[in-house]
């Protein structure tokens, strides 16, 4: 069982979010997972330019660190997504990574994986965790839960969040082992899958790679 933590705070070792991602990975490791932490801010990931070449060919025109990270995402059973709250949402570094995953969402490539999210904010973190959890459902993944810290509440908030993140990481690993079925999420995943199949069919002339991908799955 492999679990990858993806952190997008530019503050490196000073980052509260990084500590939460690490705590979740520690919990997952205690439950038997092989874990790895990637700091997105140390990678060269260029902006999506919306050329749609990935829809057509399944490959991005940019030659940077994205593909290696995406390969790691695909090789993982579980993902811990971490971003601080920057103006009510994820950091630009996290958003840049997500924007590069448009082909992955059309093909629902996170189907069968389990995810959780962590965030820290001056006063609010749930804007970020709600966004990331909704997004992971959109990619086809199941969501175990989220944890955050509001730093204006003092160091105790961080300590408490780290404790909760350890438990969250353990739950993530347990969900993977049990292939836990979240009934409510399954309904949303089904609707999203139908939506993207329809979209790809509508664009079959230009999105050749995605049309072929769904064809190989017999549109299931
Ligand atoms: C550009 C910027 C925008 C921010 N916007 C918000 C915000 O909208 N809401 C909030 O609660 N905190 C906001 N903050 C505070 C950070 O979320 C907070 O410092 C956080 O703990 C940083 O996480 P890190 O330690 O993992 O880097 C912002 C900080 C920066 C630098």
Coordinates of C-alpha atoms and ligand atoms in Angstrom, one line a residue:
X1 CA 0.0 0.0 0.0
X2 CA 1.5 3.3 -1.1
X3 CA 0.5 6.7 0.2
X4 CA 1.8 9.9 -1.3
X5 CA 1.7 13.3 0.5
X6 CA 1.6 16.3 -1.7
X7 CA 2.3 19.6 0.1
X8 CA 2.1 23.1 -1.5
X9 CA 3.3 25.5 1.1
X10 CA 6.2 27.7 0.0
X11 CA 7.4 27.9 3.6
X12 CA 9.3 24.6 3.5
X13 CA 10.2 23.3 7.0
X14 CA 8.5 26.3 8.6
X15 CA 5.2 25.2 7.2
X16 CA 2.3 24.2 9.4
X17 CA 0.6 22.4 6.5
X18 CA 3.8 20.4 5.9
X19 CA 3.7 19.2 9.5
X20 CA 0.1 18.2 9.1
X21 CA 0.9 16.2 5.9
X22 CA 3.8 14.6 7.7
X23 CA 1.6 13.7 10.6
X24 CA -1.0 12.1 8.3
X25 CA 1.8 10.1 6.6
X26 CA 3.1 9.0 10.0
X27 CA -0.3 7.7 10.9
X28 CA -0.6 5.9 7.5
X29 CA 2.9 4.4 8.1
X30 CA 1.9 3.1 11.5
X31 CA -1.0 1.3 9.7
X32 CA 1.4 -0.4 7.3
X33 CA 1.6 2.0 4.4
X34 CA 4.8 2.9 2.4
X35 CA 4.8 6.7 2.4
X36 CA 6.4 9.5 0.5
X37 CA 6.2 13.3 0.8
X38 CA 6.5 15.6 -2.2
X39 CA 7.0 19.4 -1.8
X40 CA 5.3 20.8 -4.9
X41 CA 7.0 24.2 -4.3
X42 CA 10.4 22.6 -5.0
X43 CA 9.3 21.3 -8.4
X44 CA 9.2 23.0 -11.8
X45 CA 5.6 22.8 -12.8
X46 CA 4.5 25.1 -15.6
X47 CA 1.1 26.6 -16.1
X48 CA -1.5 24.7 -18.2
X49 CA -1.9 26.6 -21.4
X50 CA -5.2 24.9 -22.4
X51 CA -3.8 23.7 -25.7
X52 CA -5.7 20.4 -25.3
X53 CA -2.8 18.4 -26.6
X54 CA -3.2 16.0 -23.6
X55 CA -6.8 15.4 -24.5
X56 CA -5.7 14.5 -28.0
X57 CA -2.5 12.6 -27.3
X58 CA -2.4 11.8 -23.6
X59 CA 0.8 13.8 -23.2
X60 CA 1.6 17.3 -22.1
X61 CA 3.6 19.7 -24.3
X62 CA 5.6 20.9 -21.3
X63 CA 8.7 19.1 -20.3
X64 CA 9.0 19.7 -16.6
X65 CA 8.5 17.9 -13.3
X66 CA 4.8 17.3 -13.7
X67 CA 4.9 13.9 -15.4
X68 CA 7.1 12.3 -12.7
X69 CA 4.8 13.6 -10.0
X70 CA 1.7 12.4 -11.9
X71 CA 3.3 9.0 -12.3
X72 CA 3.8 8.9 -8.5
X73 CA 0.2 9.9 -8.0
X74 CA -0.9 7.1 -10.3
X75 CA 1.3 4.5 -8.5
X76 CA -0.3 5.4 -5.1
X77 CA -3.3 3.8 -3.5
X78 CA -3.8 6.9 -1.3
X79 CA -3.1 10.6 -1.4
X80 CA -2.7 13.3 1.3
X81 CA -3.3 16.7 -0.3
X82 CA -2.0 19.7 1.7
X83 CA -2.2 23.4 1.0
X84 CA -2.3 26.5 3.2
X85 CA -5.2 28.8 2.7
X86 CA -4.2 31.7 0.4
X87 CA -7.1 34.1 -0.2
X88 CA -9.8 31.5 0.5
X89 CA -8.3 28.7 -1.6
X90 CA -5.2 26.6 -2.3
X91 CA -1.8 28.2 -3.1
X92 CA -0.9 29.1 -6.7
X93 CA 1.6 26.2 -6.6
X94 CA -1.2 23.7 -5.8
X95 CA -3.6 25.2 -8.3
X96 CA -0.9 25.0 -11.0
X97 CA -0.5 21.3 -10.4
X98 CA -4.3 20.7 -10.4
X99 CA -4.7 22.6 -13.7
X100 CA -2.3 20.2 -15.3
X101 CA -4.6 17.4 -14.4
X102 CA -7.5 18.1 -16.9
X103 CA -6.9 15.0 -18.9
X104 CA -6.9 13.0 -15.7
X105 CA -10.3 14.3 -14.6
X106 CA -11.8 13.7 -18.1
X107 CA -10.6 10.0 -17.8
X108 CA -11.5 9.8 -14.1
X109 CA -8.0 8.5 -13.3
X110 CA -8.2 8.7 -9.5
X111 CA -11.0 6.2 -9.5
X112 CA -10.3 3.5 -6.8
X113 CA -7.9 5.7 -4.9
X114 CA -8.5 7.2 -1.4
X115 CA -7.6 10.7 -0.5
X116 CA -7.6 13.1 2.5
X117 CA -6.7 16.7 2.8
X118 CA -5.0 19.0 5.3
X119 CA -4.7 22.7 5.5
X120 CA -3.7 25.5 7.8
X121 CA -5.0 29.1 7.6
X122 CA -4.6 32.2 9.6
X123 CA -8.2 31.9 10.6
X124 CA -9.8 29.5 8.1
X125 CA -8.7 26.2 6.7
X126 CA -12.0 24.5 5.7
X127 CA -12.3 26.6 2.5
X128 CA -9.2 24.7 1.4
X129 CA -10.1 21.2 2.7
X130 CA -13.7 21.5 1.3
X131 CA -12.3 22.5 -2.1
X132 CA -9.7 19.7 -2.2
X133 CA -12.1 17.0 -1.0
X134 CA -14.7 18.1 -3.6
X135 CA -12.0 18.1 -6.3
X136 CA -10.8 14.6 -5.4
X137 CA -14.4 13.2 -5.7
X138 CA -14.5 14.9 -9.1
X139 CA -11.4 13.0 -10.1
X140 CA -13.2 9.7 -9.1
X141 CA -11.4 9.2 -5.8
X142 CA -13.0 8.5 -2.4
X143 CA -12.5 10.9 0.4
X144 CA -11.6 9.7 3.9
X145 CA -11.7 13.2 5.6
X146 CA -9.8 16.3 6.4
X147 CA -8.0 18.1 9.2
X148 CA -6.9 21.7 9.6
X149 CA -5.4 24.3 11.9
X150 CA -6.4 27.9 12.4
X151 CA -3.1 29.4 13.5
X152 CA -4.6 32.6 15.0
X153 CA -5.9 30.3 17.7
X154 CA -2.4 29.8 19.0
X155 CA 0.1 26.8 19.0
X156 CA -2.4 24.5 20.7
X157 CA -4.5 24.5 17.4
X158 CA -1.5 23.2 15.5
X159 CA -0.7 20.5 18.2
X160 CA -4.4 19.4 18.2
X161 CA -4.5 19.3 14.4
X162 CA -1.3 17.2 14.2
X163 CA -2.8 14.7 16.6
X164 CA -6.0 14.5 14.4
X165 CA -3.9 14.3 11.2
X166 CA -2.2 11.1 12.6
X167 CA -5.6 9.6 13.1
X168 CA -6.7 10.7 9.7
X169 CA -3.7 9.1 8.1
X170 CA -4.5 5.8 9.9
X171 CA -8.1 6.0 8.7
X172 CA -6.9 6.6 5.1
X173 CA -4.8 3.4 5.3
X174 CA -7.6 1.5 6.8
X175 CA -10.0 2.7 4.1
X176 CA -7.6 1.4 1.5
X177 CA -7.2 -2.0 3.2
X178 CA -11.0 -2.4 3.6
X179 CA -11.8 -0.8 0.2
X180 CA -14.4 1.2 2.2
X181 CA -17.5 2.0 0.3
X182 CA -18.8 5.6 1.0
X183 CA -22.4 5.2 -0.3
X184 CA -23.1 9.0 -0.6
X185 CA -19.8 9.5 -2.4
X186 CA -20.5 6.7 -4.8
X187 CA -23.6 8.5 -6.1
X188 CA -21.7 11.6 -6.8
X189 CA -18.8 9.6 -8.4
X190 CA -21.3 7.9 -10.7
X191 CA -22.9 11.2 -11.8
X192 CA -19.4 12.7 -12.4
X193 CA -18.3 9.7 -14.4
X194 CA -21.4 9.9 -16.6
X195 CA -20.8 13.6 -17.2
X196 CA -17.2 13.1 -18.3
X197 CA -18.1 10.2 -20.6
X198 CA -20.7 12.4 -22.3
X199 CA -18.2 15.3 -22.6
X200 CA -15.6 13.0 -24.2
X201 CA -18.1 11.5 -26.6
X202 CA -19.2 15.0 -27.6
X203 CA -15.6 15.9 -28.4
X204 CA -14.6 12.6 -30.0
X205 CA -13.2 14.2 -33.2
X206 CA -10.6 16.2 -31.3
X207 CA -10.0 14.4 -28.0
X208 CA -8.8 11.2 -29.6
X209 CA -6.7 9.9 -26.7
X210 CA -9.6 10.3 -24.3
X211 CA -12.1 8.8 -26.6
X212 CA -9.8 5.8 -27.1
X213 CA -9.2 5.5 -23.3
X214 CA -13.0 5.3 -22.6
X215 CA -13.4 2.9 -25.5
X216 CA -10.9 0.6 -24.0
X217 CA -13.0 0.6 -20.8
X218 CA -16.1 -0.1 -22.9
X219 CA -17.4 3.2 -21.5
X220 CA -17.9 1.6 -18.0
Ligands
LIG1 C1 -0.8 35.4 0.3 C2 -1.5 34.9 1.5 C3 -2.8 34.8 1.6 C4 -3.5 34.3 2.7 N1 -4.8 34.2 2.8 C5 -5.4 33.7 3.8 C6 -6.9 33.6 3.9 O1 -7.6 33.9 2.9 N2 -7.5 33.0 5.0 C7 -6.7 32.6 6.0 O2 -7.3 32.1 7.0 N3 -5.3 32.7 6.0 C8 -4.7 33.3 5.0 N4 -3.3 33.4 5.0 C9 -2.5 32.9 6.1 C10 -2.0 31.5 5.8 O3 -3.0 30.6 5.4 C11 -1.3 30.9 7.1 O4 -0.2 31.7 7.4 C12 -0.9 29.5 7.0 O5 -0.8 28.9 8.2 C13 0.3 29.3 6.2 O6 0.5 27.9 6.1 P1 1.9 27.2 6.1 O7 2.5 27.4 7.4 O8 1.7 25.8 5.8 O9 2.7 27.9 5.0 C14 -2.7 33.9 3.8 C15 -1.3 34.0 3.7 C16 -0.7 34.5 2.6 C17 0.9 34.5 2.5

